[in-house]
Structure formats: C-alpha cells, structure tokens
Amino acid sequence: MDTEIIKFNRDDPDAEEMRRAGEIIRAGGLVAFPTETVYGLGGDALNPDSSRKIYAAKGRPSDNPLIVHISDVSDISKIAVVDNIAYVIENIQSKVSALAERFWPGPLTIILHKTDMVPYETTGGLDTVAIRMPSDPIALAFIEASGGYIAAPSANISGRPSPTRVSHVIEDMDGRIEMILDGGDVDIGVESTILDLTEEIPTILRPGAITDRHLAEVLGEVRYDPGIIEDNSSVAPKAPGMKYRHYAPRGEMVVVTGTHRAVADYINLRAEEDKHDLIKSGVICADEHVLDYRVPVVKCAGRLGDEETAAHRLYSILREFDAEEVDMIYSEAFDDEGIGNAVMNRLLKAAGHRVIDADGLN
Ligand code: TXA
Ligand code: MG
C-alpha cells in the first residue's frame, strides 16, 4: 500500500486534506496523527475491523486495549457509563467532569466502564474503555473530521519506542497504513498518564506528564498500580500494555545511580572493558556531563534537572542507539519528580529494570 504523507500546520489544521483523512477513517482505513504526547495510529474506534487492522499494522497482541480519542468532552456519554451505580467511587460523574475540566484537552487518559457502542476488538476484550482528549489542534481536527471516536495506540511497530517525530512514524508505518499526518515533532515525548476510575481508589496505571500530585488536587486520594512499581513482575500490571517489555534496545541497557563522580568513573571503566571486548557502548547523560565520559557514543538528554527535555528526547535517543548499532547502553538516572517519574518509568522498562548503584561499588 502507498502511504500518503501530508504536512499540516497547527494554525490551520482544518485544511481540505483533513476531510480526506476523515474519509479514510470512515471507510475503515488507518491514519497516523500527531498528539502532544506521541504520534498515534488511528482507526475508527467503533468499527471492529479498524481495530483489527491497527493490531495487524503494529504487530501488537490483540489483548492489549486501545485508547479512544475524542474531541468533545460530551462525547464520553456515548462510549462510557457514567452513572453512580456502576462505580465504587462516589460521585463519579462530577469527578470525571472535574478531571476533564482541569486536564482536557491534555495528556490524561481515564478508564471507565464501556457502553455497548464500543466493540471488544477496541478494548482487547475488556468491559472498560480508556478515553483521552488530546490537545494537539491537528489531532482534534482529525478526530472531528473522522466522526469523533479514534482508537489509537502509539504509532510504532510493537517493541519499538513510541514515535515523537514524523520520521519515526515513517520508519515504522510506511506502506502499512493509508496516510500519515505530519505535524513535526511532538511536544511532550512520553505517553499520557493513565488513570483507572473503576477501582475503589483512583489508580494510576501509567505515569505521564500529569502527576499523582496534580490528580490528587482534583480527586483527593490517588494511588499507583502496584504492577508498575514492582520490578520483579510478580504483580501483574492492570494496564495490559504495561506487562509487555515495551521496548527493548538491540543492545543491553543499564541505569547507573549514585553521585555523579562515581557514576562517571563506573561507566568509563566499563566502557574501556567494552572497547577491549569489541562491544560498542553508549551513554545517556545530562548536558553538563558530556565531557566527563570517554564512551564512543554520548547522547545528551537536556540540562540537569530539566526532565521535560529528557522526556522530549528519550525515545529519539533510544532509536538513535539502535540505528548506530550500540551494543551496551549506560544511562544516568533522572530526578523522578514531576514528569521525571514518567521518564524513569520508561527508562527502567527499556533497561529491563537493571540498575547499578555506583556508590555502593567501592
Ligand atoms: O499518549 C498516549 O496515550 C498515546 C497517544 C497516541 O494518545 N497512546 C498510547 O497508546 O500510548 P498505547 O496503546 O501505546 O498505550 C495504551 C495503554 C496500554 O498499556 C494499554 O494496555 C492501556 O493503555 N489500556 C488501554 N485501555 C485500557 C483499559 N480498558 N484498561 C486498562 N488499561 C488499558
Ligand atoms: Mg505504545
């Protein structure tokens, strides 16, 4: 299949081509589109065949549910049950409204009980549905042109990092889908926060730019799904997607913690050994530390304490390591406050939770 790539301007997302993107979706086709978090691979969420095609294009297991993207808050009522009887959380309707009011459009996905309108193909067989209203104007115009309900996972081949630039989408999806909407680089760079509202206490299934603290301001109590905190994987995560080792670099990867001096000494020593063993090593570090490493490939993730930039660059850096055939990746750890929490979550997943404390070595 020929994939059409169409450039869009955020100031004028309603260009004539958007109508065509909408027609492709209504006819059961697939279109990749930018959101503020990562690029999505969109199909009609209410059409089971479209969801099947999404799984096929990604090479993704079909028990991994898709997020339904909307462009108008009032569209929730068609796809989710919001009356109180269905929920253990009290005043669910007012809580959903308060969350939408504060965080939508934006990088928050909420999980509610689904209505019959949503096919099980879209929810991976679950009775719940994940819903998000993205803030990118191109995404909003696309969803509206498509009839209002776009099922979309990240637009990467399963097992690769989520795409944050259109070149990543082209790499993974060219020839597999009808159209790619080119909106340039995304803004945030890590996927949305997922919040489950079908539990007794609102539960974060995946950390993102909207943090536990932001959510607690609206909801009072929130908790983390133990499945995303445990690194021994004895606890099954509630978001089916979090159980897959999302992205595994072609090389090995380890996160090194400790004081900067100890971290740099450890990585330099290991890189020297790697060189002897003809292993190509690389490092992910803060901009200020660049000159401290004697490692063949050095990637900067932004200035110290600037976790927004780390989020923005992380997936690009991981793709670059693969392209440059790096065998062994060492990464500095990031502060896990704010969006840093999401950065560390993705980094640790990529490293298969391998962490070395450089301070504890001598
Ligand atoms: O930022 C994002 O959320 C991006 C953009 C495109 O919107 N989308 C995204 O989708 O990251 P995906 O499919 O790569 O990740 C969705 C995650 C998966 O881990 C999936 O298991 C979980 O959401 N999920 C979806 N529906 C769920 C449900 N009903 N219950 C529990 N987890 C669910
Ligand atoms: Mg994904």
XYZ file of C-alpha atoms and ligand atoms in Angstrom:
396
model
C 0.000 0.000 0.000
C 1.149 3.538 -0.763
C 1.195 5.714 2.311
C 0.384 9.349 1.700
C 2.276 11.792 3.908
C 0.601 15.150 4.378
C 2.119 18.091 6.164
C -0.156 20.052 8.460
C 0.175 23.395 10.089
C -1.050 23.667 13.698
C -2.522 27.088 12.869
C -4.638 25.691 10.056
C -5.480 22.071 10.850
C -8.792 22.167 9.002
C -7.184 22.210 5.579
C -9.011 20.397 2.781
C -6.779 17.329 3.282
C -8.250 16.780 6.747
C -11.591 15.930 5.141
C -9.824 13.193 3.189
C -8.152 11.848 6.342
C -11.640 11.664 7.883
C -12.972 9.815 4.842
C -10.188 7.229 5.110
C -11.171 6.561 8.748
C -14.905 6.350 7.948
C -14.085 3.841 5.204
C -12.242 1.652 7.745
C -8.672 2.752 6.929
C -5.813 3.846 9.172
C -4.193 7.273 9.585
C -1.244 8.166 11.863
C -1.521 11.578 13.520
C 0.432 13.765 15.938
C -0.697 14.303 19.520
C 1.036 16.353 22.209
C 2.429 13.141 23.787
C 3.496 10.832 20.918
C 2.185 10.049 17.419
C -0.912 7.821 17.349
C -2.014 5.174 14.850
C -5.703 5.945 14.366
C -8.715 3.964 13.209
C -12.487 4.194 13.810
C -12.911 3.118 17.459
C -16.488 1.970 16.839
C -15.529 -0.291 13.913
C -14.156 -3.701 14.993
C -12.417 -4.201 11.642
C -10.480 -0.969 12.073
C -9.205 -2.110 15.471
C -8.162 -5.455 13.984
C -6.225 -3.584 11.315
C -4.468 -1.481 13.961
C -3.201 -4.606 15.745
C -2.040 -6.049 12.437
C -0.205 -2.863 11.370
C 1.601 -2.627 14.721
C 2.236 -6.343 15.075
C 0.670 -5.999 18.516
C -1.083 -8.681 20.596
C -4.840 -8.085 20.327
C -5.401 -8.454 24.094
C -3.748 -5.061 24.534
C -6.578 -2.488 24.568
C -6.570 0.771 22.602
C -7.216 4.306 23.856
C -10.293 6.018 22.360
C -9.528 9.642 21.470
C -12.342 12.202 21.463
C -12.509 15.871 20.506
C -15.512 16.911 22.589
C -15.972 16.095 26.294
C -19.703 15.468 25.901
C -18.918 12.539 23.574
C -17.907 10.480 26.632
C -21.513 9.549 27.377
C -21.843 7.518 24.180
C -18.858 5.267 24.943
C -18.694 5.193 28.760
C -21.205 4.519 31.532
C -21.073 7.426 33.955
C -23.924 6.782 36.388
C -23.032 6.162 40.010
C -24.494 2.670 40.297
C -21.755 1.283 38.093
C -18.875 2.602 40.222
C -17.381 2.142 43.684
C -16.057 5.704 43.504
C -18.723 8.110 44.739
C -19.947 10.982 42.559
C -18.136 9.541 39.579
C -19.868 11.905 37.188
C -18.680 15.024 38.992
C -15.176 13.560 39.325
C -14.969 12.863 35.598
C -16.222 16.401 34.903
C -13.660 17.887 37.287
C -10.825 15.896 35.671
C -11.942 16.883 32.171
C -12.299 20.498 33.207
C -8.795 20.630 34.650
C -6.773 18.334 32.357
C -8.558 18.074 28.990
C -7.612 18.595 26.313
C -4.311 17.147 27.503
C -2.127 14.141 28.370
C -4.555 12.294 30.666
C -6.332 9.024 29.796
C -9.175 7.864 32.039
C -10.610 4.371 32.283
C -14.360 3.924 32.740
C -16.903 1.137 32.172
C -17.723 0.911 28.470
C -21.103 1.025 26.721
C -22.182 -1.454 24.026
C -21.159 1.082 21.373
C -17.506 0.175 21.905
C -16.564 -3.149 20.318
C -14.463 -5.622 22.328
C -11.923 -5.530 19.496
C -11.123 -1.976 20.600
C -10.901 -2.774 24.335
C -8.964 -6.011 23.950
C -11.942 -7.935 25.361
C -12.300 -5.738 28.477
C -15.567 -4.219 29.768
C -13.759 -0.955 30.374
C -12.631 1.709 27.929
C -9.678 4.111 28.023
C -10.575 7.661 26.876
C -8.461 10.707 26.167
C -8.978 14.137 24.609
C -5.602 15.239 23.199
C -4.651 18.913 22.951
C -2.792 18.992 19.629
C -5.019 21.049 17.238
C -4.169 18.671 14.369
C -5.327 15.694 16.469
C -8.557 17.462 17.453
C -9.377 18.452 13.862
C -8.609 14.904 12.701
C -10.834 13.272 15.346
C -13.679 15.610 14.473
C -13.315 15.016 10.736
C -13.378 11.260 11.421
C -16.675 11.127 13.289
C -15.469 11.730 16.834
C -14.018 8.414 18.068
C -10.457 7.469 17.129
C -8.889 4.308 18.562
C -5.148 4.857 18.660
C -2.119 3.209 20.174
C 1.286 4.815 19.712
C 2.227 4.662 16.005
C 5.285 2.403 16.416
C 5.802 -1.211 15.491
C 5.238 -3.200 18.675
C 8.504 -3.417 20.638
C 9.989 -0.139 19.333
C 9.989 3.213 21.167
C 6.912 5.401 20.648
C 7.333 7.887 17.762
C 7.972 11.501 18.710
C 8.861 12.755 15.210
C 7.271 12.078 11.851
C 10.453 10.334 10.648
C 9.891 7.679 13.361
C 6.348 7.112 12.103
C 7.546 6.809 8.506
C 10.262 4.343 9.614
C 7.694 2.070 11.244
C 4.448 2.600 9.294
C 5.322 3.454 5.691
C 3.479 1.030 3.406
C 1.275 -0.313 6.233
C -1.349 2.454 6.519
C -3.203 4.847 4.208
C -1.990 8.204 5.499
C 0.407 9.955 7.893
C -0.405 13.465 9.133
C 2.926 15.241 9.552
C 2.774 17.710 12.432
C 6.521 17.874 13.067
C 7.944 16.974 16.472
C 5.571 16.300 19.358
C 5.562 18.497 22.416
C 5.871 16.188 25.465
C 7.505 12.995 24.204
C 6.177 10.386 26.653
C 2.716 8.810 26.575
C -0.259 10.081 28.595
C -0.893 9.356 32.262
C -3.460 6.552 32.570
C -5.925 6.782 35.465
C -8.326 3.939 36.271
C -11.620 5.174 37.709
C -13.225 1.744 38.011
C -11.272 0.929 41.193
C -12.215 1.900 44.743
C -9.368 4.416 44.797
C -8.463 6.159 41.502
C -5.385 4.274 40.328
C -2.516 5.413 38.099
C -1.710 2.602 35.674
C 0.975 4.516 33.762
C 2.801 7.691 34.859
C 2.913 10.642 32.441
C 3.124 14.428 32.346
C 0.114 14.728 34.657
C 1.409 13.518 38.003
C -0.114 11.929 41.114
C 0.088 15.327 42.787
C -1.902 17.054 40.019
C -4.538 14.322 40.177
C -4.757 14.377 43.981
C -5.579 18.098 43.823
C -8.778 17.185 41.981
C -9.607 13.771 43.436
C -8.184 13.729 46.939
C -6.754 10.243 47.130
C -4.961 8.517 44.242
C -2.644 5.503 44.253
C -0.259 3.722 41.897
C -0.999 0.293 40.491
C 1.490 -1.961 42.345
C 2.154 -3.666 38.989
C 4.021 -0.615 37.667
C 6.166 -0.181 40.761
C 7.276 -3.761 41.332
C 10.289 -4.642 39.253
C 10.108 -8.376 39.905
C 6.942 -8.623 37.783
C 5.261 -10.872 40.383
C 2.383 -8.394 40.398
C 0.520 -8.253 37.089
C 0.010 -4.641 35.975
C -3.589 -3.658 35.392
C -2.920 -1.930 32.049
C -2.307 -4.981 29.855
C 0.195 -2.983 27.792
C 2.450 -2.405 30.784
C 3.177 -6.129 31.111
C 4.954 -6.302 27.771
C 8.620 -5.406 27.840
C 7.684 -2.384 25.790
C 10.823 -1.501 24.077
C 14.000 -3.470 24.359
C 17.048 -1.847 22.781
C 19.002 -4.102 20.439
C 21.855 -3.765 22.906
C 21.830 -4.297 26.648
C 20.893 -1.363 28.823
C 21.548 -0.450 32.447
C 20.679 2.601 34.573
C 23.546 3.733 36.827
C 22.675 5.641 40.021
C 24.852 7.404 42.595
C 26.921 10.571 42.908
C 27.964 11.916 39.527
C 31.691 11.212 40.101
C 31.040 7.559 40.968
C 28.617 7.158 38.039
C 31.072 8.611 35.516
C 34.014 6.552 36.891
C 31.990 3.356 36.753
C 30.699 3.963 33.211
C 34.144 4.967 31.894
C 35.702 1.841 33.381
C 33.019 -0.380 31.920
C 33.273 1.367 28.526
C 37.012 0.688 28.486
C 36.366 -3.012 29.099
C 33.688 -2.940 26.411
C 36.193 -1.488 23.946
C 38.595 -4.377 24.661
C 35.767 -6.821 24.070
C 34.808 -5.037 20.804
C 31.495 -4.030 22.330
C 30.207 -0.625 21.178
C 28.987 1.306 24.189
C 26.928 4.442 24.590
C 25.755 6.712 27.382
C 22.703 8.885 28.096
C 23.662 11.839 30.275
C 22.879 15.399 31.304
C 24.298 18.117 29.019
C 26.658 19.300 31.789
C 28.267 15.851 31.999
C 29.115 15.390 28.351
C 32.852 15.972 28.750
C 33.097 13.545 31.664
C 32.587 10.439 29.522
C 35.110 8.526 27.458
C 32.469 6.472 25.679
C 32.121 6.165 21.863
C 28.500 7.322 21.662
C 27.286 10.049 24.028
C 23.693 11.343 23.936
C 22.550 14.388 25.875
C 19.115 14.332 27.471
C 18.985 18.009 28.435
C 20.343 20.080 31.295
C 20.431 18.756 34.858
C 17.006 18.994 36.435
C 15.271 19.639 33.100
C 13.183 16.479 32.991
C 10.844 18.000 30.365
C 13.704 17.957 27.873
C 14.648 14.419 28.914
C 11.049 13.341 28.199
C 11.154 15.143 24.866
C 14.375 13.433 23.745
C 14.251 9.984 25.322
C 12.568 7.973 22.558
C 14.603 9.654 19.808
C 17.811 8.823 21.667
C 16.793 5.182 22.057
C 16.036 4.925 18.328
C 19.416 6.516 17.534
C 21.265 3.937 19.643
C 19.577 1.178 17.658
C 20.403 2.863 14.342
C 24.038 3.290 15.392
C 24.168 -0.360 16.481
C 25.233 0.340 20.042
C 25.611 -2.928 21.987
C 25.718 -1.611 25.556
C 23.829 1.472 26.805
C 24.549 3.118 30.150
C 22.159 5.770 31.389
C 22.380 8.293 34.167
C 19.264 8.310 36.359
C 16.899 11.295 36.311
C 15.160 13.013 39.174
C 11.789 11.288 39.413
C 9.796 14.334 40.442
C 7.101 15.628 38.063
C 7.433 14.283 34.540
C 10.773 12.762 35.634
C 8.673 9.985 37.138
C 7.414 9.036 33.661
C 10.941 9.330 32.214
C 12.347 6.951 34.858
C 9.415 4.560 34.337
C 10.142 4.286 30.576
C 13.914 4.188 31.075
C 13.707 1.375 33.631
C 11.351 -0.581 31.384
C 13.782 -0.236 28.479
C 16.598 -1.421 30.778
C 14.531 -4.397 31.933
C 14.864 -2.853 35.432
C 18.634 -3.334 35.529
C 20.028 -0.726 37.928
C 23.564 -0.428 39.326
C 24.361 1.771 42.305
C 27.837 3.132 41.564
C 28.205 4.479 45.116
C 27.828 1.016 46.561
C 30.650 -0.474 44.492
C 33.769 0.562 46.414
O -0.257 9.371 24.975
C -0.876 8.345 24.681
O -1.642 7.785 25.477
C -0.669 7.785 23.264
C -1.273 8.771 22.266
C -1.277 8.232 20.872
O -2.550 9.139 22.684
N -1.267 6.484 23.152
C -0.748 5.368 23.724
O -1.407 4.200 23.427
O 0.247 5.388 24.439
P -0.790 2.756 23.658
O -1.758 1.826 23.046
O 0.600 2.692 23.189
O -0.858 2.563 25.220
C -2.135 2.410 25.828
C -2.013 1.755 27.176
C -1.645 0.283 27.093
O -0.695 -0.005 28.105
C -2.977 -0.401 27.379
O -2.806 -1.669 27.957
C -3.646 0.576 28.334
O -3.298 1.823 27.803
N -5.114 0.459 28.302
C -5.945 0.806 27.287
N -7.229 0.517 27.614
C -7.215 0.005 28.861
C -8.229 -0.484 29.751
N -9.513 -0.506 29.408
N -7.827 -0.957 30.964
C -6.515 -0.937 31.326
N -5.519 -0.474 30.524
C -5.867 -0.025 29.309
Mg 2.586 2.197 22.932
